[in-house]
Tab-separated table of C-alpha atoms in Angstrom:
chain	number	residue	atom	x	y	z
A	22	UNK	CA	151.216	203.570	141.439
A	23	UNK	CA	151.793	206.676	139.106
A	24	UNK	CA	148.597	206.238	137.618
A	25	UNK	CA	148.345	207.014	133.739
A	26	UNK	CA	146.434	209.635	132.132
A	27	UNK	CA	143.301	209.075	130.680
A	28	UNK	CA	142.864	209.144	126.881
A	29	UNK	CA	139.984	209.328	124.498
A	30	UNK	CA	141.805	206.683	122.359
A	31	UNK	CA	141.499	203.154	124.456
A	32	UNK	CA	143.974	202.123	121.513
A	33	UNK	CA	146.372	204.523	122.912
A	34	UNK	CA	145.369	204.064	126.464
A	35	UNK	CA	146.085	200.424	126.829
A	36	UNK	CA	149.004	200.318	124.245
A	37	UNK	CA	147.896	198.227	121.586
A	38	UNK	CA	147.509	198.054	118.081
A	39	UNK	CA	144.737	196.211	116.205
A	40	UNK	CA	146.423	194.123	113.291
A	41	UNK	CA	144.439	193.148	110.457
A	42	UNK	CA	144.511	189.720	110.721
A	43	UNK	CA	142.885	190.404	114.694
A	44	UNK	CA	145.761	189.892	116.337
A	45	UNK	CA	147.195	192.415	118.949
A	46	UNK	CA	150.258	194.291	118.935
A	47	UNK	CA	150.863	194.770	122.607
A	48	UNK	CA	153.678	197.512	122.765
A	49	UNK	CA	154.107	197.763	126.516
A	50	UNK	CA	153.993	194.640	129.141
A	51	UNK	CA	155.519	193.797	132.155
A	52	UNK	CA	158.828	191.914	132.485
A	53	UNK	CA	158.536	188.026	132.222
A	54	UNK	CA	160.219	186.113	135.314
A	55	UNK	CA	161.714	182.776	134.808
A	56	UNK	CA	160.734	180.246	137.492
A	57	UNK	CA	162.962	180.093	140.637
A	58	UNK	CA	163.693	177.028	143.039
A	59	UNK	CA	160.355	177.687	144.605
A	60	UNK	CA	158.411	177.852	141.492
A	61	UNK	CA	158.198	176.314	138.145
A	62	UNK	CA	156.747	175.696	135.073
A	63	UNK	CA	154.627	172.708	133.635
A	64	UNK	CA	153.188	172.655	130.028
A	65	UNK	CA	149.328	171.980	130.043
A	66	UNK	CA	148.341	171.598	126.635
A	67	UNK	CA	151.409	172.130	124.036
A	68	UNK	CA	148.842	172.941	121.012
A	69	UNK	CA	147.656	176.265	122.985
A	70	UNK	CA	151.206	177.042	124.463
A	71	UNK	CA	149.485	176.914	127.950
A	72	UNK	CA	151.706	175.905	131.169
A	73	UNK	CA	151.130	175.954	134.963
A	74	UNK	CA	153.360	177.854	137.262
A	75	UNK	CA	153.580	175.892	140.506
A	76	UNK	CA	155.128	177.856	143.922
A	77	UNK	CA	155.537	176.390	146.644
A	78	UNK	CA	155.892	178.273	149.870
A	79	UNK	CA	159.839	178.593	150.966
A	80	UNK	CA	159.264	177.442	154.359
A	81	UNK	CA	157.398	173.540	153.608
A	82	UNK	CA	155.816	172.319	156.713
A	83	UNK	CA	156.591	168.568	158.221
A	84	UNK	CA	155.531	166.025	155.845
A	85	UNK	CA	152.671	165.138	157.933
A	86	UNK	CA	151.249	168.206	157.571
A	87	UNK	CA	149.716	168.513	153.706
A	88	UNK	CA	149.099	172.200	152.311
A	89	UNK	CA	146.165	173.444	150.379
A	90	UNK	CA	146.257	173.981	146.934
A	91	UNK	CA	145.236	177.516	145.144
A	92	UNK	CA	144.654	177.232	141.123
A	93	UNK	CA	145.030	181.055	140.116
A	94	UNK	CA	143.982	183.018	137.296
A	95	UNK	CA	145.833	186.906	136.364
A	96	UNK	CA	144.339	189.632	135.485
A	97	UNK	CA	145.064	191.774	132.164
A	98	UNK	CA	141.570	192.213	130.686
A	99	UNK	CA	141.974	188.964	128.979
A	100	UNK	CA	144.023	190.281	126.436
A	101	UNK	CA	147.062	191.172	128.492
A	102	UNK	CA	150.193	189.567	130.836
A	103	UNK	CA	151.044	186.081	131.759
A	104	UNK	CA	151.372	183.831	134.651
A	105	UNK	CA	155.141	184.970	134.332
A	106	UNK	CA	154.718	188.706	134.644
A	107	UNK	CA	156.512	190.117	137.131
A	108	UNK	CA	153.591	191.197	138.962
A	109	UNK	CA	151.761	188.215	139.163
A	110	UNK	CA	154.810	186.051	139.503
A	111	UNK	CA	155.455	187.889	142.659
A	112	UNK	CA	151.779	188.203	143.802
A	113	UNK	CA	151.761	184.424	144.189
A	114	UNK	CA	155.521	184.107	145.569
A	115	UNK	CA	154.162	185.565	148.519
A	116	UNK	CA	150.788	184.210	148.461
A	117	UNK	CA	152.537	180.872	148.848
A	118	UNK	CA	154.471	182.321	152.220
A	119	UNK	CA	151.706	183.964	153.872
A	120	UNK	CA	148.912	181.448	153.180
A	121	UNK	CA	151.369	178.473	153.233
A	122	UNK	CA	149.343	177.401	149.843
A	123	UNK	CA	150.619	175.790	146.862
A	124	UNK	CA	150.053	177.662	144.471
A	125	UNK	CA	148.970	176.785	140.828
A	126	UNK	CA	148.872	179.953	138.249
A	127	UNK	CA	147.714	179.480	134.998
A	128	UNK	CA	148.951	180.525	131.358
A	129	UNK	CA	145.872	180.724	129.703
A	130	UNK	CA	145.133	182.240	126.017
A	131	UNK	CA	144.691	185.719	125.523
A	132	UNK	CA	141.995	187.566	122.990
A	133	UNK	CA	141.445	188.617	120.321
A	134	UNK	CA	143.845	185.958	118.936
A	135	UNK	CA	142.003	183.575	121.447
A	136	UNK	CA	138.544	185.115	121.971
A	137	UNK	CA	136.625	183.672	125.075
A	138	UNK	CA	135.234	181.261	125.873
A	139	UNK	CA	138.951	179.679	125.179
A	140	UNK	CA	140.463	181.205	128.640
A	141	UNK	CA	137.510	179.266	130.404
A	142	UNK	CA	138.550	176.150	128.434
A	143	UNK	CA	142.090	176.559	129.593
A	144	UNK	CA	140.761	176.709	133.292
A	145	UNK	CA	138.836	173.957	132.973
A	146	UNK	CA	141.941	172.065	131.539
A	147	UNK	CA	143.955	173.311	134.461
A	148	UNK	CA	141.644	172.011	136.852
A	149	UNK	CA	141.015	168.288	135.001
A	150	UNK	CA	145.062	168.524	134.862
A	151	UNK	CA	144.992	168.937	139.180
A	152	UNK	CA	142.464	166.029	139.014
A	153	UNK	CA	144.528	163.848	137.228
A	154	UNK	CA	147.710	164.443	139.720
A	155	UNK	CA	145.476	163.657	142.799
A	156	UNK	CA	144.472	160.720	140.974
A	157	UNK	CA	147.641	159.180	139.498
A	158	UNK	CA	150.422	156.729	141.363
A	159	UNK	CA	154.335	156.727	140.991
A	160	UNK	CA	156.526	158.421	139.192
A	161	UNK	CA	153.812	159.707	136.668
A	162	UNK	CA	153.212	161.996	139.606
A	163	UNK	CA	154.456	165.801	139.997
A	164	UNK	CA	156.448	165.124	143.214
A	165	UNK	CA	155.813	168.668	144.846
A	166	UNK	CA	152.088	168.056	144.875
A	167	UNK	CA	152.744	164.044	145.603
A	168	UNK	CA	154.506	164.731	148.915
A	169	UNK	CA	152.709	168.278	149.981
A	170	UNK	CA	149.586	168.847	148.956
A	171	UNK	CA	145.954	168.173	150.351
A	172	UNK	CA	143.811	167.839	147.272
A	173	UNK	CA	140.505	167.424	149.635
A	174	UNK	CA	141.377	171.645	150.302
A	175	UNK	CA	141.771	173.386	146.804
A	176	UNK	CA	140.568	176.729	146.161
A	177	UNK	CA	139.906	178.875	142.822
A	178	UNK	CA	141.049	182.557	142.733
A	179	UNK	CA	141.582	185.148	139.924
A	180	UNK	CA	142.110	188.667	139.978
A	181	UNK	CA	140.043	191.269	137.299
A	182	UNK	CA	139.475	188.897	134.222
A	183	UNK	CA	140.895	186.810	136.547
A	184	UNK	CA	138.014	186.641	138.690
A	185	UNK	CA	135.613	186.180	135.933
A	186	UNK	CA	137.339	183.368	134.581
A	187	UNK	CA	136.972	181.827	138.297
A	188	UNK	CA	133.412	182.133	137.375
A	189	UNK	CA	133.014	180.932	133.989
A	190	UNK	CA	135.608	178.058	135.196
A	191	UNK	CA	133.033	177.508	137.997
A	192	UNK	CA	130.132	176.863	135.983
A	193	UNK	CA	131.702	174.157	133.774
A	194	UNK	CA	132.960	172.061	136.526
A	195	UNK	CA	129.668	172.021	138.905
A	196	UNK	CA	129.030	168.905	137.717
A	197	UNK	CA	132.228	167.345	137.195
A	198	UNK	CA	133.773	164.364	139.177
A	199	UNK	CA	136.660	166.047	140.261
A	200	UNK	CA	137.385	163.492	143.030
A	201	UNK	CA	139.808	163.405	145.263
A	202	UNK	CA	140.081	167.285	144.212
A	203	UNK	CA	137.320	168.909	146.424
A	204	UNK	CA	136.966	172.645	146.045
A	205	UNK	CA	136.397	174.352	149.316
A	206	UNK	CA	135.953	177.985	147.709
A	207	UNK	CA	136.054	180.642	145.301
A	208	UNK	CA	137.956	183.761	145.874
A	209	UNK	CA	136.874	186.893	143.093
A	210	UNK	CA	139.157	189.861	143.332
A	211	UNK	CA	137.325	192.663	141.430
A	212	UNK	CA	136.330	190.560	139.083
A	213	UNK	CA	135.585	191.734	135.672
A	214	UNK	CA	132.112	191.908	134.562
A	215	UNK	CA	130.324	194.421	132.285
A	216	UNK	CA	127.065	195.257	130.719
A	217	UNK	CA	125.516	197.319	127.977
A	218	UNK	CA	123.956	199.842	130.206
A	219	UNK	CA	126.624	201.594	132.304
A	220	UNK	CA	126.414	200.966	136.501
A	221	UNK	CA	126.243	203.549	138.539
A	222	UNK	CA	130.289	202.848	139.633
A	223	UNK	CA	131.023	202.953	135.932
A	224	UNK	CA	129.027	206.495	135.498
A	225	UNK	CA	130.380	207.635	138.228
A	226	UNK	CA	134.052	206.775	137.278
A	227	UNK	CA	134.140	206.628	133.838
A	228	UNK	CA	137.356	208.556	133.669
A	229	UNK	CA	138.817	206.508	135.946
A	230	UNK	CA	142.763	206.663	135.470
A	231	UNK	CA	143.041	202.943	136.041
A	232	UNK	CA	140.598	201.648	134.533
A	233	UNK	CA	138.232	203.949	132.073
A	234	UNK	CA	134.910	202.936	130.540
A	235	UNK	CA	136.183	203.380	126.870
A	236	UNK	CA	138.919	200.813	128.074
A	237	UNK	CA	136.431	198.331	129.602
A	238	UNK	CA	134.429	198.739	126.118
A	239	UNK	CA	137.292	198.367	124.195
A	240	UNK	CA	138.290	194.915	126.189
A	241	UNK	CA	135.111	193.132	125.737
A	242	UNK	CA	135.075	193.969	122.002
A	243	UNK	CA	138.401	192.418	121.768
A	244	UNK	CA	137.798	189.116	123.898
A	245	UNK	CA	133.678	188.512	123.711
A	246	UNK	CA	132.148	186.420	120.848
A	247	UNK	CA	132.186	187.982	117.278
A	248	UNK	CA	128.626	189.798	116.773
A	249	UNK	CA	127.311	189.940	120.448
A	250	UNK	CA	127.275	192.829	122.821
A	251	UNK	CA	128.392	193.357	126.360
A	252	UNK	CA	124.865	191.716	127.777
A	253	UNK	CA	126.676	188.578	126.730
A	254	UNK	CA	126.142	186.110	129.198
A	255	UNK	CA	130.072	186.094	129.586
A	256	UNK	CA	130.246	189.462	130.463
A	257	UNK	CA	126.667	190.141	132.059
A	258	UNK	CA	125.657	186.882	133.649
A	259	UNK	CA	123.291	188.744	135.855
A	260	UNK	CA	120.903	189.620	132.691
A	261	UNK	CA	121.625	186.704	130.507
A	262	UNK	CA	122.121	183.683	132.643
A	263	UNK	CA	119.536	180.792	131.659
A	264	UNK	CA	118.055	178.026	134.021
A	265	UNK	CA	120.850	176.191	133.540
A	266	UNK	CA	123.303	178.457	134.328
A	267	UNK	CA	121.106	179.484	137.582
A	268	UNK	CA	121.677	175.899	138.720
A	269	UNK	CA	124.952	175.332	138.162
A	270	UNK	CA	125.477	178.635	140.309
A	271	UNK	CA	123.772	176.907	143.426
A	272	UNK	CA	126.352	174.226	143.005
A	273	UNK	CA	129.233	176.753	144.162
A	274	UNK	CA	130.907	176.355	147.219
A	275	UNK	CA	131.311	179.427	149.294
A	276	UNK	CA	132.646	182.388	147.340
A	277	UNK	CA	134.746	185.277	148.725
A	278	UNK	CA	134.018	188.309	147.116
A	279	UNK	CA	137.008	191.486	147.309
A	280	UNK	CA	136.613	194.606	145.771
A	281	UNK	CA	137.535	198.502	146.291
A	282	UNK	CA	135.139	201.844	146.076
A	283	UNK	CA	137.519	203.603	143.332
A	284	UNK	CA	136.920	200.819	141.241
A	285	UNK	CA	134.300	201.455	138.330
A	286	UNK	CA	133.916	197.568	138.436
A	287	UNK	CA	132.384	197.535	142.011
A	288	UNK	CA	128.952	197.731	141.623
A	289	UNK	CA	128.750	194.289	138.931
A	290	UNK	CA	131.211	192.806	141.491
A	291	UNK	CA	128.040	193.935	144.323
A	292	UNK	CA	125.456	192.802	142.054
A	293	UNK	CA	127.402	189.623	141.231
A	294	UNK	CA	127.297	188.962	144.553
A	295	UNK	CA	123.864	189.516	145.365
A	296	UNK	CA	123.431	187.280	142.199
A	297	UNK	CA	124.744	184.210	143.716
A	298	UNK	CA	123.431	184.964	147.320
A	299	UNK	CA	119.997	184.295	145.295
A	300	UNK	CA	121.079	181.026	144.408
A	301	UNK	CA	121.663	179.820	147.811
A	302	UNK	CA	125.549	180.167	147.964
A	303	UNK	CA	127.636	181.428	150.989
A	304	UNK	CA	128.829	184.455	150.200
A	305	UNK	CA	131.772	186.490	151.761
A	306	UNK	CA	131.853	189.958	151.015
A	307	UNK	CA	134.855	192.961	151.582
A	308	UNK	CA	134.395	195.862	149.852
A	309	UNK	CA	136.924	198.850	151.013
A	310	UNK	CA	135.527	202.298	150.742
A	311	UNK	CA	139.034	203.550	149.352
A	312	UNK	CA	140.995	201.488	146.455
A	313	UNK	CA	141.670	201.548	143.083
A	314	UNK	CA	141.588	198.630	140.489
A	315	UNK	CA	144.463	195.956	141.020
A	316	UNK	CA	145.921	198.442	144.029
A	317	UNK	CA	147.081	195.623	145.757
A	318	UNK	CA	149.821	195.032	142.999
A	319	UNK	CA	151.280	198.183	143.725
A	320	UNK	CA	150.327	198.994	147.625
A	321	UNK	CA	151.693	196.279	150.105
A	322	UNK	CA	149.318	197.616	152.844
A	323	UNK	CA	146.138	196.467	150.200
A	324	UNK	CA	148.260	193.393	149.712
A	325	UNK	CA	148.525	192.372	153.137
A	326	UNK	CA	144.349	193.155	153.565
A	327	UNK	CA	144.166	191.051	150.768
A	328	UNK	CA	145.984	188.347	151.860
A	329	UNK	CA	144.811	188.524	155.552
A	330	UNK	CA	141.057	188.348	154.310
A	331	UNK	CA	141.440	185.646	151.737
A	332	UNK	CA	143.788	183.526	154.744
A	333	UNK	CA	140.641	183.813	157.055
A	334	UNK	CA	138.070	182.550	154.309
A	335	UNK	CA	140.311	179.569	153.244
A	336	UNK	CA	140.705	178.633	157.041
A	337	UNK	CA	136.881	179.103	157.692
A	338	UNK	CA	136.547	176.782	154.256
A	339	UNK	CA	138.935	174.441	155.120
A	340	UNK	CA	137.617	173.598	158.917
A	341	UNK	CA	133.752	172.910	157.695
A	342	UNK	CA	132.413	170.947	155.930
A	343	UNK	CA	132.078	171.499	152.232
A	344	UNK	CA	129.042	173.612	150.568
A	345	UNK	CA	128.854	172.235	147.768
A	346	UNK	CA	129.099	169.292	145.343
A	347	UNK	CA	132.351	170.495	143.637
């Protein structure tokens, strides 16, 4: 990937304009891809214009072999991109094949038009939709899921802001009855967290060519509820989580946290891992010394290494007793 030079103007860096009505004009986006023979779109909430893009492996196993299902949230700092954006569509296609997994990629609402917790709410709605599919029978069920999926082997994964959504959704469904869906594991890839005081990696890499500090500060100002700072619980759960959040964390299933040494957000990711461990969660971490934010979308070797790590984690979680009540 050719890195984009940093800019003192984060709006210019992100190629966005803030309009007078509070909406954004997004001047540059990845191409959006239509579904293929092995993917399809399913409406989630037509009022919110959300949907699910479902991906199945190109080599479906015999009918007696049921596939796990992975709910996926794309990145983009809460303000950019789509489940249909080319890098995320292609990544989900590859993961479905590589992991022999059904992928349920969520098109969630973007900020600032729909500030947090809108994306969390959309994620919960997607999990609820999956639960309803698992409970239904006959012609009302989606055939791909009915005929192919083992609902007791569900995983929830997200990258960057999507990793933050994984955390926020897990809190919200921690006490929900999702049966027969069983969430076996959470996967946070380069999750986007923040805070008022810069972390060590943010200070060291403040002029990063992919994720500079001025840009991440702008992203938080556009996605957090109006009138709060970056120590809000949505961005800085380590500092701002209350007793209720901490109790719910203890119900999380096994969690994989993946990051890279060249990502300014990496110290936040390490801190979240330690926070969850302190609540008794089984946490596995993989932090490469090299690599930059979102590198797996552009570097095939990083993508393969990530898929290998996710595959091993999923197999481990699928062959042991569930570690939570989710």
